[in-house]
GROMACS .gro file of C-alpha atoms in nm:
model
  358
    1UNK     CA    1   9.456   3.005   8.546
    2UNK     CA    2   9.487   3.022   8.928
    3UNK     CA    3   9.351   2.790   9.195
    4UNK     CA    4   8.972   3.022   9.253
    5UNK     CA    5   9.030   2.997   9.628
    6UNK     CA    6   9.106   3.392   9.806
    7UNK     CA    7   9.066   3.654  10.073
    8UNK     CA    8   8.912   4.002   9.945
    9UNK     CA    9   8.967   4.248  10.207
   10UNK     CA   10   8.779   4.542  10.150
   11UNK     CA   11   9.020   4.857  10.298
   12UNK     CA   12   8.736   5.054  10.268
   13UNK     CA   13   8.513   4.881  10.528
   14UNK     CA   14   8.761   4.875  10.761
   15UNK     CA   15   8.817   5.252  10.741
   16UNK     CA   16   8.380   5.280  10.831
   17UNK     CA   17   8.438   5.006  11.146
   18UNK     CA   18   8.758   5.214  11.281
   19UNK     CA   19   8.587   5.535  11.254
   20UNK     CA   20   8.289   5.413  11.390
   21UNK     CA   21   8.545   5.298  11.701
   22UNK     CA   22   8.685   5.631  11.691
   23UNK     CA   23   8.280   5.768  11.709
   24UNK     CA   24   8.237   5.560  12.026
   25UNK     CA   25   8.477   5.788  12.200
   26UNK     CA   26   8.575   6.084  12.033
   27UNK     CA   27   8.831   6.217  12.278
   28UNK     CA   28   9.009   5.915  12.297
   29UNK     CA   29   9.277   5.781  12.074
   30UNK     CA   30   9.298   5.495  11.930
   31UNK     CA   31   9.539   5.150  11.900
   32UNK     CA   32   9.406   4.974  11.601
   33UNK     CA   33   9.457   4.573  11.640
   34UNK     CA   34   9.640   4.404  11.405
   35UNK     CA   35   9.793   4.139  11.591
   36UNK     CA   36   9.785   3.750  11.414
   37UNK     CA   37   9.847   3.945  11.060
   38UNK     CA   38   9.548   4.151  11.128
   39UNK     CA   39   9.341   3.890  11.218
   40UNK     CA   40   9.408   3.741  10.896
   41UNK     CA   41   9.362   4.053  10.681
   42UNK     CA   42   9.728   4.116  10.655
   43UNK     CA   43   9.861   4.375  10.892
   44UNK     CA   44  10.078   4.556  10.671
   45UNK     CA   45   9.812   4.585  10.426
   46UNK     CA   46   9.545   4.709  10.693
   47UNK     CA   47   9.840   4.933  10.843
   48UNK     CA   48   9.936   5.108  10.549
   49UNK     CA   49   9.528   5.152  10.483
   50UNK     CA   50   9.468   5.276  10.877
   51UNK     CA   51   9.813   5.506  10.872
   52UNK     CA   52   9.659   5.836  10.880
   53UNK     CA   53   9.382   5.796  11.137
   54UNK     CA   54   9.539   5.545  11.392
   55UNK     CA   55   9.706   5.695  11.669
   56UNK     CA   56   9.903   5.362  11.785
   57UNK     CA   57   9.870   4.983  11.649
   58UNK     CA   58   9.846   4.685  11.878
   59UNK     CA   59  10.082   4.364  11.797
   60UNK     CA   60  10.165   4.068  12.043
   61UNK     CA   61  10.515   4.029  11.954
   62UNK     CA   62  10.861   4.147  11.833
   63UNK     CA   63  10.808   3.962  11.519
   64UNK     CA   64  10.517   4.142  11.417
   65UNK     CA   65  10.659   4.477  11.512
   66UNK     CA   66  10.938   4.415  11.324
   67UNK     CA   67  10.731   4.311  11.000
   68UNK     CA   68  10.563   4.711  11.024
   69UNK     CA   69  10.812   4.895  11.056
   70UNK     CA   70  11.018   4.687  10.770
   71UNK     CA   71  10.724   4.799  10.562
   72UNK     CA   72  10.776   5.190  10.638
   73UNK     CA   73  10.520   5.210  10.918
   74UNK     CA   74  10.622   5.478  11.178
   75UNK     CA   75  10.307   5.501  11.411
   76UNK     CA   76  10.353   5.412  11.731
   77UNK     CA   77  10.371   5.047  11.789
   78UNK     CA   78  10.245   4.840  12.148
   79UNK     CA   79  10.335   4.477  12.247
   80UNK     CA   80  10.055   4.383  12.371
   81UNK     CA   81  10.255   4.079  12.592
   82UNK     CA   82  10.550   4.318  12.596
   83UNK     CA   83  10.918   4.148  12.621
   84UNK     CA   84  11.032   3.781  12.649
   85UNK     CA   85  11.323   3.839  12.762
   86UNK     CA   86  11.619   4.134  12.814
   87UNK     CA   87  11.760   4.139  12.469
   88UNK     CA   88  11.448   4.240  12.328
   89UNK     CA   89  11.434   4.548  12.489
   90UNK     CA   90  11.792   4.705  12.283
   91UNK     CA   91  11.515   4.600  11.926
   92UNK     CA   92  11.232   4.781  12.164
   93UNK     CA   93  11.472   5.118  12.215
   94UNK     CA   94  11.653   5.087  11.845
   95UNK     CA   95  11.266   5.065  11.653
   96UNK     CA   96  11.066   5.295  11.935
   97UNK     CA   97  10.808   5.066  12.024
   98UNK     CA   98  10.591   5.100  12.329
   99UNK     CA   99  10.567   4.792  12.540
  100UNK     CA  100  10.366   4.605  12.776
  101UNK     CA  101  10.432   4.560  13.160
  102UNK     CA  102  10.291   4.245  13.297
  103UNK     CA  103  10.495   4.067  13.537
  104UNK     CA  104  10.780   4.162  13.773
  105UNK     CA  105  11.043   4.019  13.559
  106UNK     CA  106  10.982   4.264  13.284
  107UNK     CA  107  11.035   4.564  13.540
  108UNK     CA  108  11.325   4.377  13.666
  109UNK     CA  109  11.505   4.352  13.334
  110UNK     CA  110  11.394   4.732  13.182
  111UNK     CA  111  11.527   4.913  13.510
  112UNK     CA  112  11.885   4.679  13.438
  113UNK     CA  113  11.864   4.750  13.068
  114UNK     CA  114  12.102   5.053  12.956
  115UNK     CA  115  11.842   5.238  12.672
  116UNK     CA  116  11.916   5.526  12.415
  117UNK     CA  117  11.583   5.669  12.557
  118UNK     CA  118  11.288   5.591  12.756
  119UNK     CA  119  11.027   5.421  12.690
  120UNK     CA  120  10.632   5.477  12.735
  121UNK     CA  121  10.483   5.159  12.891
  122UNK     CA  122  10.143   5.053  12.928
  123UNK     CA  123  10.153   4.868  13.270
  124UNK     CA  124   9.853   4.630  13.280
  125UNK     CA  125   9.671   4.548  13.606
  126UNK     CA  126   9.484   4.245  13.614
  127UNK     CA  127   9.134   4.338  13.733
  128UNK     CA  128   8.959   4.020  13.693
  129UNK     CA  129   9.056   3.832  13.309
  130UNK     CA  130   9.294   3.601  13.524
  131UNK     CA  131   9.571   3.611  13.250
  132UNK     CA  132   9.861   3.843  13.207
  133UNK     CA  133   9.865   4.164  13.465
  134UNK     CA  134   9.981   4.238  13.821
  135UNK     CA  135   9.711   4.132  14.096
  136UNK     CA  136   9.522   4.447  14.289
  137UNK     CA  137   9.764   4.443  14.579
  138UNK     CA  138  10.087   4.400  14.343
  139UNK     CA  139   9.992   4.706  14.146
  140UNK     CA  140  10.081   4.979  14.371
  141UNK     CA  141  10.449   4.885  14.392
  142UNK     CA  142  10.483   4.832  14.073
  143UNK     CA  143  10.362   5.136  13.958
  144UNK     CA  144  10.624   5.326  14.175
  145UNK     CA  145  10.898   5.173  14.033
  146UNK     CA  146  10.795   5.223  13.711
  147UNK     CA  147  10.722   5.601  13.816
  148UNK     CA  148  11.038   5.664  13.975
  149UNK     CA  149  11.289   5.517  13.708
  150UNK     CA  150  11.446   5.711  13.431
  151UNK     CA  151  11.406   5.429  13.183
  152UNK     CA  152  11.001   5.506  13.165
  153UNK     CA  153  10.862   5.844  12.981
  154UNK     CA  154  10.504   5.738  12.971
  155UNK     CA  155  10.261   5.519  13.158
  156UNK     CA  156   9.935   5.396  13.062
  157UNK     CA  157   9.729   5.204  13.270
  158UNK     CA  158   9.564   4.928  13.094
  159UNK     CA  159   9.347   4.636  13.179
  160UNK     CA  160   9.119   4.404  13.019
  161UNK     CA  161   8.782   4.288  12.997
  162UNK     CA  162   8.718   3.929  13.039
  163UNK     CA  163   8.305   3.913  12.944
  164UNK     CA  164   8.229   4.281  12.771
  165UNK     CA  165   8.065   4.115  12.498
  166UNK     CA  166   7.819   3.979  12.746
  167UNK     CA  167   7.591   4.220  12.729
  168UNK     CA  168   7.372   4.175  13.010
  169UNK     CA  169   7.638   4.063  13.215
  170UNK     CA  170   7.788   4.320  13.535
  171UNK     CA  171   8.128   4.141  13.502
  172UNK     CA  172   8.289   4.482  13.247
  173UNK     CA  173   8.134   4.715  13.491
  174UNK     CA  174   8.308   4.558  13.804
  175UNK     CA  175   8.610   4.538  13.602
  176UNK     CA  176   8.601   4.888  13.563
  177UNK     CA  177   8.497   4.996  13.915
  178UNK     CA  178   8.821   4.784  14.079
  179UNK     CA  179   9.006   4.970  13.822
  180UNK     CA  180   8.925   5.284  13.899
  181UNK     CA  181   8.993   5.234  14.251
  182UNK     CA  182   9.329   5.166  14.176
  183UNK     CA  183   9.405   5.424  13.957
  184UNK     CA  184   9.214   5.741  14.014
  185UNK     CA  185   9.427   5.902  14.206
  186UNK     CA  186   9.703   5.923  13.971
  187UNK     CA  187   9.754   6.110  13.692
  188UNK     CA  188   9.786   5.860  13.364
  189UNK     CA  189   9.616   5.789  13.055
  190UNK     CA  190   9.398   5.490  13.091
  191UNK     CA  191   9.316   5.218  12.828
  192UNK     CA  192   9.044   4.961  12.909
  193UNK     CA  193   8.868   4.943  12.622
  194UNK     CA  194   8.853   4.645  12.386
  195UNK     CA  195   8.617   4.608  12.089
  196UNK     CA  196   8.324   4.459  12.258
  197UNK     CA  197   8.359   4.760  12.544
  198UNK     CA  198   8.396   5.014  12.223
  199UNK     CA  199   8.081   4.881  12.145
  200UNK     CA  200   7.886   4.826  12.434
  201UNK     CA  201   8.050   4.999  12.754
  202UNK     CA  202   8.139   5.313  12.568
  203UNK     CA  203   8.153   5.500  12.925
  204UNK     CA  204   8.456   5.262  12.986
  205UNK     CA  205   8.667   5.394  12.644
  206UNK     CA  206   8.974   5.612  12.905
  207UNK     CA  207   9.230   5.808  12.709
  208UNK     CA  208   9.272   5.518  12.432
  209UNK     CA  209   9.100   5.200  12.286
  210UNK     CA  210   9.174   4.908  12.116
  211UNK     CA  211   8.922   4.808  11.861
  212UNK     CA  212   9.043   4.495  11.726
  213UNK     CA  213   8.780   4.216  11.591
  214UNK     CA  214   8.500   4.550  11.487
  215UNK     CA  215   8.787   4.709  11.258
  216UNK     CA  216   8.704   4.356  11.066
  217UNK     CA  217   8.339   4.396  11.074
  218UNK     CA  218   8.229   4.111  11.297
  219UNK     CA  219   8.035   4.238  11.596
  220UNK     CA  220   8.174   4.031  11.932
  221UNK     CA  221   7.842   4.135  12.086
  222UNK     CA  222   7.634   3.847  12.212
  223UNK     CA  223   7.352   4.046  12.061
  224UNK     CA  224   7.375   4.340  11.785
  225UNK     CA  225   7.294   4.677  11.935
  226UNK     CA  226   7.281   4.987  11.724
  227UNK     CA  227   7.662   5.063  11.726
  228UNK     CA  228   7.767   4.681  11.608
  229UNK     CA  229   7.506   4.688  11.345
  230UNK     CA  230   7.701   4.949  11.126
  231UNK     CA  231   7.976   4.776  11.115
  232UNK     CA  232   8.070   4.633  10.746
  233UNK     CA  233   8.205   4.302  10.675
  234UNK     CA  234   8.589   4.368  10.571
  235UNK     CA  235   8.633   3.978  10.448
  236UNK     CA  236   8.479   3.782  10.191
  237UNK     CA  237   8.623   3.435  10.200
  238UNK     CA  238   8.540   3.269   9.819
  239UNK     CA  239   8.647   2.993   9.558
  240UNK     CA  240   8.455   2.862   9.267
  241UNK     CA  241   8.292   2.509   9.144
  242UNK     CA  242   8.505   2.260   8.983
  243UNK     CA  243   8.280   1.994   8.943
  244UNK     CA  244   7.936   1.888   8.948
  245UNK     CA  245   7.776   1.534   8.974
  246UNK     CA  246   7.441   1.371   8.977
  247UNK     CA  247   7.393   1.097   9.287
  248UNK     CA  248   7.125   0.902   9.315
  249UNK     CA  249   6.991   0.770   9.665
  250UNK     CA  250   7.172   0.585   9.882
  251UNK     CA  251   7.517   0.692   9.709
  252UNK     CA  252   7.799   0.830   9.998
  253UNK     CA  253   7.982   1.155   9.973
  254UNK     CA  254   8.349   1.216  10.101
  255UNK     CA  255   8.598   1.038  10.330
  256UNK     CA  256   8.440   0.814  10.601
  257UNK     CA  257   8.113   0.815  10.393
  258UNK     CA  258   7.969   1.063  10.619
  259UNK     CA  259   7.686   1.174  10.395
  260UNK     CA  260   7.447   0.965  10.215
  261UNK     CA  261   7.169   1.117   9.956
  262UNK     CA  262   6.805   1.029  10.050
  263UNK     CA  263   6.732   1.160   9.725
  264UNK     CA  264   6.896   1.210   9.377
  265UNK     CA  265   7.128   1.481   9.470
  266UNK     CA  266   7.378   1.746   9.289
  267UNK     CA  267   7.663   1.744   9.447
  268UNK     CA  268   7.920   2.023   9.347
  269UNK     CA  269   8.312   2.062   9.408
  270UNK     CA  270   8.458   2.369   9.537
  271UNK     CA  271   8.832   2.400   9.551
  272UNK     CA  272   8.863   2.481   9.931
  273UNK     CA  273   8.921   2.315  10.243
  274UNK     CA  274   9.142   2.295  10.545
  275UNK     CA  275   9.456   2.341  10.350
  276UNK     CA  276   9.299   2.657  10.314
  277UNK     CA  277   9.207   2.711  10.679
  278UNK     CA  278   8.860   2.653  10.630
  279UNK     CA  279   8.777   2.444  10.918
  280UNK     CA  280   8.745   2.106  10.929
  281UNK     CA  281   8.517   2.017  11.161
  282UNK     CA  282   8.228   2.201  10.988
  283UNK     CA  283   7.961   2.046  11.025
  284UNK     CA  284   7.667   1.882  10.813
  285UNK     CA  285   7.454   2.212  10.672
  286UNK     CA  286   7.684   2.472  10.722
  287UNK     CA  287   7.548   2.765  10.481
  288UNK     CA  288   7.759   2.844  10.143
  289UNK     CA  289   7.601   3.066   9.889
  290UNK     CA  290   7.628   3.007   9.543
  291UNK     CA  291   7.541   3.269   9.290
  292UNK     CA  292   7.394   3.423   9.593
  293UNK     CA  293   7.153   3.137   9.699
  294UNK     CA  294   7.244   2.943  10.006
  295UNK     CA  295   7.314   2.541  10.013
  296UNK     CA  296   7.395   2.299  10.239
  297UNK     CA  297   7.800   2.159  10.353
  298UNK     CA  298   7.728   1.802  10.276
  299UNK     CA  299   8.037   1.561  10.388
  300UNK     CA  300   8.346   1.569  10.558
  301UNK     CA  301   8.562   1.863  10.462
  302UNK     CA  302   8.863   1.820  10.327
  303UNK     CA  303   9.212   1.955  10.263
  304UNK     CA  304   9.198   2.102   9.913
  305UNK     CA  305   8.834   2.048   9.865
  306UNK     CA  306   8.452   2.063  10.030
  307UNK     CA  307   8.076   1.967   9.861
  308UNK     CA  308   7.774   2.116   9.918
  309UNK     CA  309   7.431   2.015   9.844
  310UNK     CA  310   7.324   2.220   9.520
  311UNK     CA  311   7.034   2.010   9.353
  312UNK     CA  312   6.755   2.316   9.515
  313UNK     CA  313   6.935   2.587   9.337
  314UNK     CA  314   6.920   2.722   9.020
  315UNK     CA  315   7.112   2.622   8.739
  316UNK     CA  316   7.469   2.601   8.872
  317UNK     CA  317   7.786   2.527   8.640
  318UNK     CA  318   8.109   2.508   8.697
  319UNK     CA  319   8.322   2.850   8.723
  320UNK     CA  320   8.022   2.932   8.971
  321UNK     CA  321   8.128   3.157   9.239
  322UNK     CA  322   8.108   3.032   9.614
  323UNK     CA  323   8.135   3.272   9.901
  324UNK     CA  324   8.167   3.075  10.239
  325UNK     CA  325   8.137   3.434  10.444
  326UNK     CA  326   8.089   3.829  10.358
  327UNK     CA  327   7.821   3.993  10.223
  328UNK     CA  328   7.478   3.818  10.332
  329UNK     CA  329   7.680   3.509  10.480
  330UNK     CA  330   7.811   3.661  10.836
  331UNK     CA  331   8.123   3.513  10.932
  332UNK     CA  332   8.023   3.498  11.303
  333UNK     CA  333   7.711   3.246  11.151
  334UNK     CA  334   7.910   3.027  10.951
  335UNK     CA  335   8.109   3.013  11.328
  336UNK     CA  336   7.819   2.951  11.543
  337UNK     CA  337   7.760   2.635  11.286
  338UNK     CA  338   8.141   2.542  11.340
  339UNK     CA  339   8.130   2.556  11.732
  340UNK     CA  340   8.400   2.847  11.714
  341UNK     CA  341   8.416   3.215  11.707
  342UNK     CA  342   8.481   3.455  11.466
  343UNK     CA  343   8.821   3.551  11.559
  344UNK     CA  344   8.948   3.225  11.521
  345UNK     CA  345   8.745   3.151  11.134
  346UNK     CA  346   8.948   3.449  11.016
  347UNK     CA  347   9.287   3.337  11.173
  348UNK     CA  348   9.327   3.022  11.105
  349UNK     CA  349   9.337   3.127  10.688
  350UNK     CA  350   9.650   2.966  10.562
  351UNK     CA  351   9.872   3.178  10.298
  352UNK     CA  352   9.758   2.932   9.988
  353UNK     CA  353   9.419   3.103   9.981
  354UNK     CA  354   9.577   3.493   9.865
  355UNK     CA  355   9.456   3.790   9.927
  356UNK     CA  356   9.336   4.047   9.745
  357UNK     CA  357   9.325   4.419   9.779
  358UNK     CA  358   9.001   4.647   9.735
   0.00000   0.00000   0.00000
């Protein structure tokens, strides 16, 4: 017997929330996300599954890059922060990866760099995020070099959106219109488009997306719309009970004694916790579901285990499954009750809690 604690990525769903990206903008092509392992599905797993449909897959390093194409993946491949530093590039030319331009030094070092063949870039123009990209009045000389040298096949001109998933916010449609200004006079692809744009600012989507956190099923969105309500959860994060108590009032729970009954409670075990990389600093009430009836975090989570608050339920025993999010327990609720995001509930999962396949 195995510790109950796993991942089950449904391949499936993610199939529905890419072509639903892909629906957004049919004439577009598509870089599927799977940076941070996939956002903690495992990318070679979700790369192998999205293959035959994705046009391009988005990474942020070397390292990742590496890890698809050891595992037979020949799509193209973008660093999304492109190259540290000049040796990279010769592992760039040798696997045929498409990289990044961000900064000056990058340019510097690809037009020194003797390649096999040249590269398509995605030069990225920073239009407002205040992070990686050259400034408005940096862009234009920077693009010429780029243009000019033999080292480059391909540009696309990328930026990104700092508050698409603000829905009632102008911010993604200034973005856009400073963009434009820059670039419509020449003649390149364009790639703007992040999930909560796919989603939301589908007049944005250019000549290629990048749906990352929707190909997982959580919407971004500060509010659904009809688009991010189709999407299906791809995760379901569950253990099982490994021990149930009776407490009567006044009796404390966990380290620090953090929760005391007011009643005679149930208390039950579940074998996960921040070992696992379900976050610690969940708080009091934080939904689980057990047998498919929600209960209360009670107590300070810890690293191999957690207890909820069971006594309103219905008969629970041990073996019980728990499901801490998927299927009628949203992982972007059980974030809202952690103070985080989605994105980073789904990261942070450690290897000890496996994976599994569906």
């Amino acid at each position: 017997m195995t510790r109950p604690a796993r991942a089950i990525v449904n391949l499936s769903a993610i199939k529905h929330n890419f072509r639903i990206a892909k629906s957004q903008a049919p004439k577009a092509k598509a870089a599927a996300m799977v940076k941070a392992n996939a956002y903690g599905h495992g990318a070679v797993e979700i790369a192998r599954a999205l293959s035959s449909e994705a046009d391009a897959f988005g990474v942020a390093c070397l390292e990742e890059a590496i890890e698809l194409r050891d595992a037979g993946i020949n799509n193209p491949i973008l660093l999304l922060e492109g190259f540290f530093d000049q040796q990279e590039l010769d592992v760039i030319d040798q696997l045929s990866l498409d990289t990044a331009i961000h900064s000056q030094y990058q340019i510097d070092q690809l037009l020194a760099h003797s390649l096999q063949q040249p590269l398509r870039v995605w030069l990225k123009i920073d239009t407002g995020m205040g992070r990686l990209g050259f400034l408005p009045d940096q862009f234009g000389v920077a693009y010429q070099q780029l243009q000019q040298s033999d080292k480059v096949a391909e540009i696309v001109l990328m930026s990104h959106f700092a508050r698409a998933d603000e829905t009632q916010s102008n911010s993604a449609a200034d973005q856009a219109a400073l963009f434009h200004s820059l670039t419509d006079s020449l003649q390149e692809p364009i790639s703007l488009a992040n999930s909560p744009a796919i989603l939301a600012w589908p007049q944005a989507c250019g000549d290629w997306i990048r749906p990352g956190m929707m190909l997982y099923g959580a919407s971004p969105l500060d509010k659904q719309n009809p688009v991010s309500s189709q999407l299906q959860a791809a995760m379901t994060m569950e253990s099982a009970v490994i021990s149930l108590k009776d407490f009567k009032a006044g009796d404390s729970i966990g380290y620090g004694a953090q929760f005391q009954c007011s009643r005679a409670t149930k208390i039950a075990v579940i074998a996960m916790g921040y070992g696992d990389g379900y976050p610690r600093m969940a708080p009091q009430g934080t939904p689980v579901l057990i047998n498919g009836q929600r209960c209360p975090l009670v107590g300070r989570v810890s690293m191999d285990m957690l207890t909820v608050d069971v006594t309103d339920l219905d008969e629970v025993n041990c073996g019980d499954k728990a499901i801490f999010w998927g299927e009628g327990l949203p992982v972007s609720e059980v974030a809202e009750h952690c103070g985080t995001i989605a994105y980073e509930m789904v990261t942070r999962l450690t290897g000890r809690a496996k994976r599994h396949y569906i």
